[in-house]
Amino acid sequence: MALSRTRIARPVRPPRPAGEKGPQLQAAKAAQTRARLIEATVRCLVKYGYANTTTPKVAEEAGLSRGAMMHHFENGTSLIKSTIAELHEKRLRAFRRAADKPVHEVTDLVETYWRQLQKPAFIAFHELAVAARTDTELASILKPLQDEFSEKFNAQAEQLFPEWAAAPANFALAMTLSQTILEGMAISLQTGAMDEGKVEPMLRHLEGQIAALAPAAPAAVQAAAKPQRMPRRKSS
Amino acid sequence: MALSRTRIARPVRPPRPAGEKGPQLQAAKAAQTRARLIEATVRCLVKYGYANTTTPKVAEEAGLSRGAMMHHFENGTSLIKSTIAELHEKRLRAFRRAADKPVHEVTDLVETYWRQLQKPAFIAFHELAVAARTDTELASILKPLQDEFSEKFNAQAEQLFPEWAAAPANFALAMTLSQTILEGMAISLQTGAMDEGKVEPMLRHLEGQIAALAPAAPAAVQAAAKPQRMPRRKSS
DNA sequence: CAAAAAACAATCATATCTGTCTTTTTGTCA
DNA sequence: TGACAAAAAGACAGATATGATTGTTTTTTG
């Protein structure tokens, strides 16, 4: 899509003359259409990759004309920006949801994050991240969100497992280790650099590692031998 | 670059009427120009990413006209193919060179591979790998080479450290662990998802892990967890 | 109901990349 | 030196993406 060079946005006329009894039904429909377009963008990112995610493809995927699409997002950059924001919030939401679940063992974080990485949102995000390497505009949008995610990821874990506060170095290492291994595996699977069969042992090993790094590790090593209870299925 | 849809290559006329006293100097120059074009392609992949690595950009990077370029590679697909082959052989060459060095400790493999991953060749390769996810033609070219590399990577390590033959499961895990962590870190650094300062601790930890997985592990590193029992892999 | 605004659709002009073709330059050898 | 082929350069048409403009339908609202 190539995020065109920055343009001077012409003055947007006030979307509502006065904020009083404004229309509701139409606004709802517009929001719905915008959401449909954003979802279509994510699907396109997964199907075609960032490079081939063009405005016509997205419009077709959303079942709209390109003209209609440009009505909701005045240019491709705008659409990408909104899509990134949506993906970001979806990641955060998924994490918050996971934190509400009652059972919290050390290894739950691994399982939860691994499941996250199987979903299309991560593929789309990685497409964007790779493109951002050579696209400064895209990078400037993505970078702060990546940092925020990392921060919240750690905060979440820190809050969930307060006992780690005693060993901040180990905690940081465990976090980095988890993110690196899980994301690395997810990418390797996608790009065909890794065999599917190697996933299970790696997950088990990582869980063992985290347990071993835990400060007051009670029967830590045993955790690695725990029967796996996770139905791992590929998300479509 | 988008590797155009497959085309029927028209019959290539025999490059040399008769193989006798054919010109040598000119042929050498042609080979040199081809090499220059391939190098330019790699630089473009690093600078602009796969999507924006276009034939005009490569020609400009090589200091040639596009017409001259098309003389050496009849289409963009051909250029990409040759570039991939060159990158692949370069990776293998670098590994063979590393194997010739006298000192061989367990952690040497980590250091060596990590150094490899810092070079532009890996960035270019990853660009191609990501693009291949949504480009079947590119994937069909890349996949066998990826498999071959994995195979040779393991073979190299197996030959370098024969003592691991006693624990094939641990060996496989150590290999996967190394590749996943190192490649994952390299990508995370490139895409800005990871902080530079976290690299060193991770390298140190990985080395400890490998040492701990080693069969005749003599007093495994303190920081690392004790070697845990790994699921025994079925003999292949 | 009628005007206004939003949603949607269709088209145009521009730009770029691609593959092919033609022309010029350079080097090799009879 | 002059013929000849390779190397290099330039030009062309087809395809596609983009942003902008204009036209049409639907919905809100006075």
XYZ file of C-alpha atoms (C1' of nucleotides) in Angstrom:
532
model
C 0.000 0.000 0.000
C 3.020 2.192 0.424
C 1.575 4.892 2.615
C 1.855 7.789 0.254
C 4.032 10.703 1.108
C 2.493 12.965 3.678
C -0.054 15.334 2.254
C -1.556 18.484 3.617
C -5.027 17.537 4.693
C -7.441 20.123 3.432
C -9.623 21.747 6.078
C -12.175 19.228 7.194
C -15.522 20.858 7.420
C -17.187 20.511 10.813
C -18.865 17.100 10.772
C -21.817 18.383 12.747
C -22.994 22.002 12.672
C -24.056 21.900 16.276
C -23.709 19.011 18.666
C -27.324 19.016 19.786
C -29.919 16.464 18.733
C -27.660 15.034 16.069
C -28.649 11.984 14.063
C -27.983 8.667 15.718
C -28.984 5.952 13.297
C -26.813 7.146 10.487
C -23.841 7.627 12.727
C -24.221 4.062 13.917
C -24.280 2.797 10.375
C -21.198 4.786 9.528
C -19.344 3.361 12.480
C -20.376 -0.097 11.416
C -19.150 0.481 7.895
C -15.864 1.807 9.195
C -15.491 -1.281 11.332
C -16.245 -3.458 8.332
C -13.539 -1.722 6.364
C -11.020 -2.138 9.147
C -11.817 -5.826 9.443
C -11.439 -6.161 5.707
C -8.045 -4.510 5.973
C -6.913 -7.030 8.554
C -8.098 -9.881 6.384
C -6.236 -8.420 3.437
C -3.064 -8.070 5.465
C -3.277 -11.735 6.342
C -4.222 -12.898 2.874
C -2.099 -10.682 0.678
C 0.499 -9.147 2.975
C 1.047 -5.472 3.533
C 2.554 -4.823 0.133
C -0.456 -6.140 -1.748
C -3.055 -4.722 0.568
C -4.354 -2.105 -1.830
C -7.374 0.112 -1.595
C -9.261 -1.775 -4.305
C -8.608 -5.096 -2.579
C -9.829 -3.802 0.759
C -12.922 -2.290 -0.804
C -13.721 -5.540 -2.571
C -13.114 -7.521 0.610
C -15.501 -5.228 2.447
C -18.078 -5.414 -0.313
C -17.969 -1.704 -1.000
C -16.933 0.484 -3.853
C -13.633 2.216 -3.635
C -15.413 5.535 -3.744
C -17.490 4.682 -0.728
C -14.388 3.610 1.062
C -12.667 6.889 0.386
C -15.658 8.577 1.920
C -14.959 6.973 5.264
C -11.176 7.142 5.074
C -9.961 9.958 2.942
C -6.794 8.140 2.010
C -5.052 4.843 2.445
C -2.879 6.147 5.244
C -5.923 6.992 7.302
C -7.259 3.476 6.880
C -3.986 1.912 7.919
C -3.752 4.157 10.934
C -7.205 3.191 12.106
C -6.483 -0.460 11.478
C -3.329 -0.294 13.549
C -5.194 1.388 16.381
C -7.852 -1.290 16.246
C -5.330 -4.119 16.250
C -3.537 -2.549 19.152
C -6.652 -2.201 21.235
C -7.678 -5.707 20.364
C -4.372 -7.024 21.670
C -4.777 -5.099 24.878
C -8.380 -6.187 25.278
C -7.459 -9.823 24.798
C -4.880 -9.494 27.502
C -7.190 -7.825 29.939
C -9.742 -10.533 29.306
C -7.151 -13.178 30.012
C -6.273 -11.479 33.270
C -9.848 -11.796 34.455
C -9.810 -15.548 34.276
C -9.610 -17.086 37.739
C -6.738 -19.548 37.437
C -3.332 -17.945 37.350
C -0.297 -20.139 37.244
C 3.068 -19.073 36.017
C 2.671 -20.992 32.843
C -0.723 -19.496 32.078
C 0.943 -16.466 30.673
C 2.803 -18.599 28.194
C -0.287 -20.444 27.110
C -2.340 -17.301 26.869
C 0.174 -15.367 24.847
C 0.815 -18.332 22.586
C -2.864 -18.557 21.828
C -2.856 -14.858 21.043
C -0.072 -15.334 18.578
C -2.048 -17.899 16.643
C -4.732 -15.382 15.773
C -4.768 -13.360 12.560
C -4.245 -10.142 14.466
C -0.652 -11.079 15.165
C 0.049 -11.958 11.560
C -1.326 -8.636 10.484
C 0.688 -6.870 13.121
C 3.881 -8.549 12.029
C 3.233 -7.610 8.428
C 2.959 -4.018 9.550
C 6.033 -4.261 11.746
C 8.146 -5.591 8.907
C 6.885 -2.917 6.547
C 7.585 -0.284 9.177
C 11.267 -1.163 9.105
C 11.592 0.633 5.798
C 8.687 3.054 6.114
C 9.384 5.822 8.568
C 5.824 7.078 8.566
C 4.448 3.663 9.387
C 7.166 3.238 11.996
C 6.244 6.478 13.694
C 2.701 5.186 14.068
C 3.627 1.708 15.165
C 6.540 2.307 17.482
C 4.723 3.991 20.381
C 2.060 1.308 20.312
C 4.652 -1.437 20.424
C 6.264 0.206 23.404
C 2.933 0.588 25.110
C 2.138 -3.036 24.534
C 5.439 -4.193 25.949
C 4.897 -1.981 28.948
C 1.379 -3.227 29.588
C 2.443 -6.777 28.978
C 4.988 -6.495 31.741
C 2.663 -4.549 34.002
C 0.023 -7.195 33.586
C 2.411 -9.960 34.469
C 3.852 -8.010 37.360
C 0.440 -7.461 38.812
C -0.624 -11.029 38.245
C 2.429 -12.525 39.895
C 3.526 -10.133 42.626
C 5.943 -12.641 44.090
C 8.308 -11.874 41.211
C 8.894 -8.394 42.569
C 11.639 -9.890 44.704
C 13.716 -10.702 41.636
C 13.311 -7.943 39.070
C 16.206 -9.138 36.924
C 14.781 -12.619 36.668
C 11.384 -11.158 35.954
C 12.681 -9.039 33.096
C 14.507 -11.999 31.690
C 11.473 -14.217 31.922
C 9.383 -11.622 30.111
C 11.910 -11.114 27.343
C 12.431 -14.821 27.044
C 8.730 -15.488 26.715
C 8.131 -12.792 24.170
C 11.157 -13.691 22.103
C 10.553 -17.411 22.007
C 6.825 -17.261 21.454
C 6.900 -14.521 18.855
C 9.907 -16.089 17.198
C 8.136 -19.421 16.946
C 4.982 -17.837 15.619
C 6.903 -16.055 12.903
C 8.981 -19.091 12.060
C 5.839 -21.127 11.664
C 4.308 -18.533 9.400
C 7.356 -18.206 7.221
C 7.835 -21.932 7.046
C 11.240 -21.816 8.710
C 10.133 -24.114 11.500
C 8.443 -27.445 11.762
C 5.133 -27.640 13.571
C 6.268 -30.599 15.608
C 8.893 -28.607 17.422
C 6.400 -26.296 19.041
C 5.309 -28.513 21.893
C 8.754 -29.238 23.305
C 9.613 -25.568 23.090
C 6.509 -24.518 24.990
C 7.216 -27.101 27.633
C 10.805 -25.982 27.912
C 9.869 -22.347 28.187
C 7.423 -23.119 30.949
C 10.134 -24.964 32.778
C 12.463 -22.058 32.340
C 10.034 -19.585 33.772
C 9.372 -21.823 36.718
C 13.085 -22.123 37.289
C 13.497 -18.387 37.210
C 10.711 -17.804 39.696
C 11.961 -16.391 42.994
C 10.215 -18.570 45.544
C 9.905 -21.398 43.101
C 7.905 -24.044 44.919
C 8.500 -27.322 43.179
C 9.350 -25.353 40.118
C 10.905 -28.020 38.007
C 7.884 -30.189 38.484
C 5.839 -27.726 36.525
C 7.609 -28.738 33.380
C 6.433 -32.279 33.758
C 2.837 -31.269 34.114
C 0.527 -32.927 31.646
C -0.305 -30.578 28.858
C -3.933 -29.722 28.894
C -4.047 -27.294 26.092
C -5.914 -28.069 22.911
C -3.790 -26.271 20.386
C -5.645 -25.637 17.254
C -4.843 -23.496 14.331
C -6.963 -20.416 14.062
C -8.408 -19.739 10.691
C 8.534 -6.320 -6.555
C 5.585 -8.658 -6.593
C 7.067 -11.389 -8.739
C 4.785 -11.118 -11.697
C 2.375 -13.886 -12.399
C 4.075 -16.833 -13.988
C 4.799 -16.322 -17.620
C 5.785 -18.724 -20.320
C 9.432 -18.060 -20.907
C 10.043 -17.764 -24.605
C 12.733 -20.045 -26.004
C 16.110 -18.764 -24.952
C 18.449 -18.737 -27.858
C 21.684 -20.665 -27.297
C 23.964 -18.219 -25.509
C 26.991 -19.319 -27.463
C 26.793 -20.685 -31.053
C 29.667 -23.018 -30.433
C 31.459 -23.490 -27.130
C 34.948 -23.255 -28.566
C 37.181 -20.229 -28.340
C 34.380 -18.090 -26.976
C 35.244 -14.748 -25.474
C 36.531 -14.955 -21.951
C 37.162 -11.406 -20.908
C 33.695 -10.299 -21.834
C 32.143 -13.243 -20.087
C 34.042 -12.348 -16.959
C 32.773 -8.813 -17.122
C 29.251 -10.061 -17.597
C 29.545 -12.232 -14.518
C 30.855 -9.264 -12.590
C 27.927 -7.137 -13.690
C 25.516 -9.866 -12.715
C 27.126 -10.013 -9.295
C 26.880 -6.255 -8.993
C 23.170 -6.426 -9.775
C 22.610 -9.133 -7.201
C 24.431 -7.137 -4.558
C 22.348 -4.130 -5.452
C 19.238 -6.238 -5.015
C 20.290 -7.247 -1.524
C 20.975 -3.631 -0.627
C 17.572 -2.657 -1.941
C 15.885 -5.387 0.066
C 17.533 -4.014 3.178
C 16.888 -0.374 2.360
C 13.435 -0.488 0.852
C 12.030 -3.879 1.779
C 10.816 -6.483 -0.658
C 7.696 -4.602 -1.667
C 9.589 -1.544 -2.814
C 12.492 -3.365 -4.373
C 11.637 -2.509 -7.945
C 13.633 -2.997 -11.095
C 14.324 0.721 -11.524
C 15.573 0.964 -7.939
C 17.892 -1.988 -8.336
C 19.244 -0.662 -11.615
C 19.900 2.723 -10.072
C 21.522 1.131 -7.035
C 23.796 -0.834 -9.344
C 24.577 2.219 -11.433
C 23.128 0.731 -14.575
C 20.268 1.491 -16.860
C 17.221 -0.634 -16.607
C 17.721 -1.801 -20.149
C 21.177 -3.081 -19.340
C 19.815 -4.833 -16.330
C 17.147 -6.585 -18.329
C 19.885 -7.773 -20.599
C 21.389 -9.797 -17.767
C 18.142 -10.871 -16.107
C 15.287 -11.137 -18.494
C 12.748 -10.319 -15.825
C 12.442 -9.396 -12.198
C 11.649 -12.930 -11.155
C 14.937 -14.136 -12.566
C 16.810 -11.513 -10.594
C 15.083 -12.446 -7.373
C 15.761 -16.111 -7.948
C 19.446 -15.489 -8.467
C 19.564 -13.236 -5.441
C 17.970 -15.885 -3.284
C 20.434 -18.475 -4.506
C 23.306 -16.135 -3.760
C 22.038 -15.350 -0.269
C 21.582 -19.012 0.437
C 25.083 -19.920 -0.641
C 26.480 -17.026 1.307
C 24.806 -18.295 4.462
C 26.202 -21.763 3.931
C 29.655 -20.402 3.121
C 29.706 -18.316 6.287
C 28.864 -21.380 8.298
C 31.489 -23.522 6.706
C 34.040 -20.820 7.337
C 33.041 -20.675 10.980
C 33.456 -24.409 11.276
C 37.064 -24.141 10.179
C 38.032 -21.980 13.106
C 40.010 -23.915 15.705
C 38.222 -23.154 18.969
C 34.912 -24.889 19.370
C 33.011 -24.473 22.571
C 29.330 -25.005 22.965
C 28.681 -21.311 23.091
C 30.635 -20.620 19.925
C 27.686 -21.687 17.878
C 25.533 -19.082 19.569
C 28.040 -16.314 19.055
C 28.697 -17.283 15.482
C 25.073 -17.509 14.493
C 24.249 -14.295 16.307
C 26.944 -12.512 14.354
C 25.486 -13.949 11.163
C 22.101 -12.576 12.024
C 23.465 -9.067 12.351
C 24.505 -8.992 8.713
C 22.337 -7.573 5.953
C 21.951 -10.976 4.373
C 19.643 -12.074 7.145
C 17.513 -8.967 6.889
C 17.142 -9.517 3.190
C 16.308 -13.156 3.785
C 13.635 -12.306 6.287
C 12.099 -9.803 3.916
C 11.848 -12.569 1.370
C 10.503 -15.042 3.901
C 7.736 -12.705 4.962
C 6.822 -11.950 1.380
C 6.805 -15.653 0.616
C 4.007 -16.177 3.115
C 1.572 -14.656 0.648
C 3.440 -15.383 -2.577
C 3.315 -19.026 -3.536
C 5.863 -18.665 -6.291
C 8.376 -17.076 -3.972
C 7.578 -19.673 -1.347
C 8.259 -22.519 -3.745
C 11.707 -21.086 -4.347
C 12.497 -20.305 -0.753
C 11.105 -23.297 1.081
C 13.565 -25.959 -0.099
C 16.478 -23.667 0.657
C 15.185 -23.006 4.154
C 14.913 -26.715 4.741
C 18.382 -27.294 3.398
C 19.780 -24.624 5.658
C 18.128 -26.066 8.734
C 19.436 -29.454 7.819
C 22.989 -28.245 7.263
C 22.831 -26.131 10.372
C 22.043 -29.195 12.436
C 24.518 -31.361 10.585
C 27.232 -28.819 11.187
C 26.514 -28.670 14.882
C 26.220 -32.424 15.137
C 29.604 -32.865 13.543
C 31.198 -30.130 15.621
C 29.958 -31.494 18.919
C 29.756 -35.260 18.580
C 29.237 -35.717 22.305
C 25.642 -34.583 21.819
C 24.885 -37.727 19.892
C 24.130 -39.356 23.217
C 21.119 -37.106 23.769
C 19.374 -36.544 20.469
C 16.280 -35.028 22.076
C 18.317 -32.487 23.991
C 20.287 -31.778 20.880
C 17.190 -31.098 18.827
C 15.831 -28.860 21.537
C 19.061 -26.939 21.835
C 19.100 -26.355 18.096
C 15.522 -25.197 17.945
C 15.999 -23.061 21.007
C 19.041 -21.390 19.557
C 17.499 -20.705 16.208
C 14.245 -19.461 17.665
C 15.751 -17.158 20.243
C 18.471 -15.741 18.057
C 16.324 -15.245 14.991
C 13.493 -13.946 17.117
C 15.760 -11.397 18.752
C 17.219 -10.331 15.433
C 13.769 -9.737 14.007
C 12.532 -8.000 17.130
C 15.482 -5.664 17.003
C 14.847 -4.879 13.369
C 11.181 -4.230 13.849
C 11.771 -2.181 16.947
C 9.787 -4.508 19.174
C 12.754 -5.127 21.436
C 15.225 -3.004 23.285
C 18.894 -3.376 22.451
C 19.866 -3.660 26.081
C 18.042 -6.935 26.492
C 20.211 -8.752 24.020
C 23.185 -9.491 26.217
C 21.279 -11.125 29.064
C 19.420 -13.242 26.555
C 22.596 -14.416 24.895
C 24.066 -15.237 28.260
C 20.960 -17.131 29.276
C 20.835 -19.071 26.041
C 24.435 -20.123 26.460
C 23.630 -21.302 29.947
C 20.678 -23.222 28.637
C 22.709 -24.997 26.043
C 25.341 -25.870 28.586
C 22.633 -27.225 30.847
C 21.215 -29.336 28.060
C 24.588 -30.774 27.172
C 24.853 -34.498 27.888
C 28.083 -34.450 29.920
C 27.178 -31.105 31.418
C 29.938 -30.317 33.885
C 28.523 -28.085 36.617
C 25.959 -26.234 34.594
C 25.947 -22.488 34.847
C 24.486 -21.238 38.059
C 21.974 -18.857 36.567
C 20.530 -21.467 34.297
C 17.911 -23.847 35.432
C 18.810 -27.414 36.063
C 18.365 -29.579 33.037
C 14.884 -30.881 33.067
C 13.759 -34.084 31.609
C 12.762 -33.542 28.059
C 10.113 -35.491 26.231
C 11.913 -38.193 24.381
C 11.618 -37.788 20.685
C 10.634 -40.777 18.652
C 13.605 -42.110 16.817
C 13.361 -41.156 13.201
C -42.823 17.168 2.060
C -38.516 19.356 0.745
C -33.834 20.752 1.639
C -29.497 19.259 3.407
C -26.216 16.027 4.529
C -24.372 11.630 4.588
C -23.440 7.228 2.202
C -22.307 5.227 -1.850
C -20.835 4.820 -6.745
C -18.377 5.832 -10.991
C -14.880 8.082 -13.516
C -10.571 10.763 -14.501
C -5.767 12.126 -14.368
C -1.351 11.033 -12.616
C 2.296 8.162 -11.418
C 4.922 4.030 -11.312
C 6.310 -0.595 -12.372
C 6.719 -4.232 -15.763
C 8.048 -6.504 -19.975
C 9.343 -5.779 -24.703
C 11.427 -3.630 -28.444
C 14.827 -0.679 -30.787
C 18.995 1.813 -30.915
C 23.628 3.007 -29.624
C 28.087 1.937 -27.715
C 31.774 -1.128 -26.667
C 34.718 -4.947 -27.102
C 36.461 -9.077 -29.753
C 38.450 -11.220 -33.544
C 38.945 -12.331 -38.739
C 40.525 -2.003 -40.097
C 35.917 -3.695 -40.322
C 32.363 -7.144 -39.333
C 29.780 -8.899 -35.440
C 28.096 -9.908 -31.074
C 27.617 -8.576 -26.431
C 26.692 -4.753 -23.287
C 24.301 -0.796 -22.281
C 20.857 2.655 -22.915
C 16.530 4.446 -24.221
C 11.740 4.313 -25.585
C 7.044 2.228 -25.657
C 2.595 0.131 -24.327
C -0.037 -2.412 -20.926
C -1.445 -2.812 -16.251
C -2.506 -1.124 -11.757
C -2.720 1.907 -7.620
C -3.704 6.389 -5.966
C -6.111 10.700 -4.952
C -9.494 13.697 -6.570
C -13.741 14.955 -8.790
C -18.336 14.405 -9.933
C -22.772 12.067 -9.863
C -26.531 9.235 -7.523
C -29.184 7.287 -3.787
C -30.607 7.208 0.995
C -31.422 9.249 5.397
C -32.021 12.910 8.506
C -34.279 17.108 9.700
C -36.649 21.612 9.381
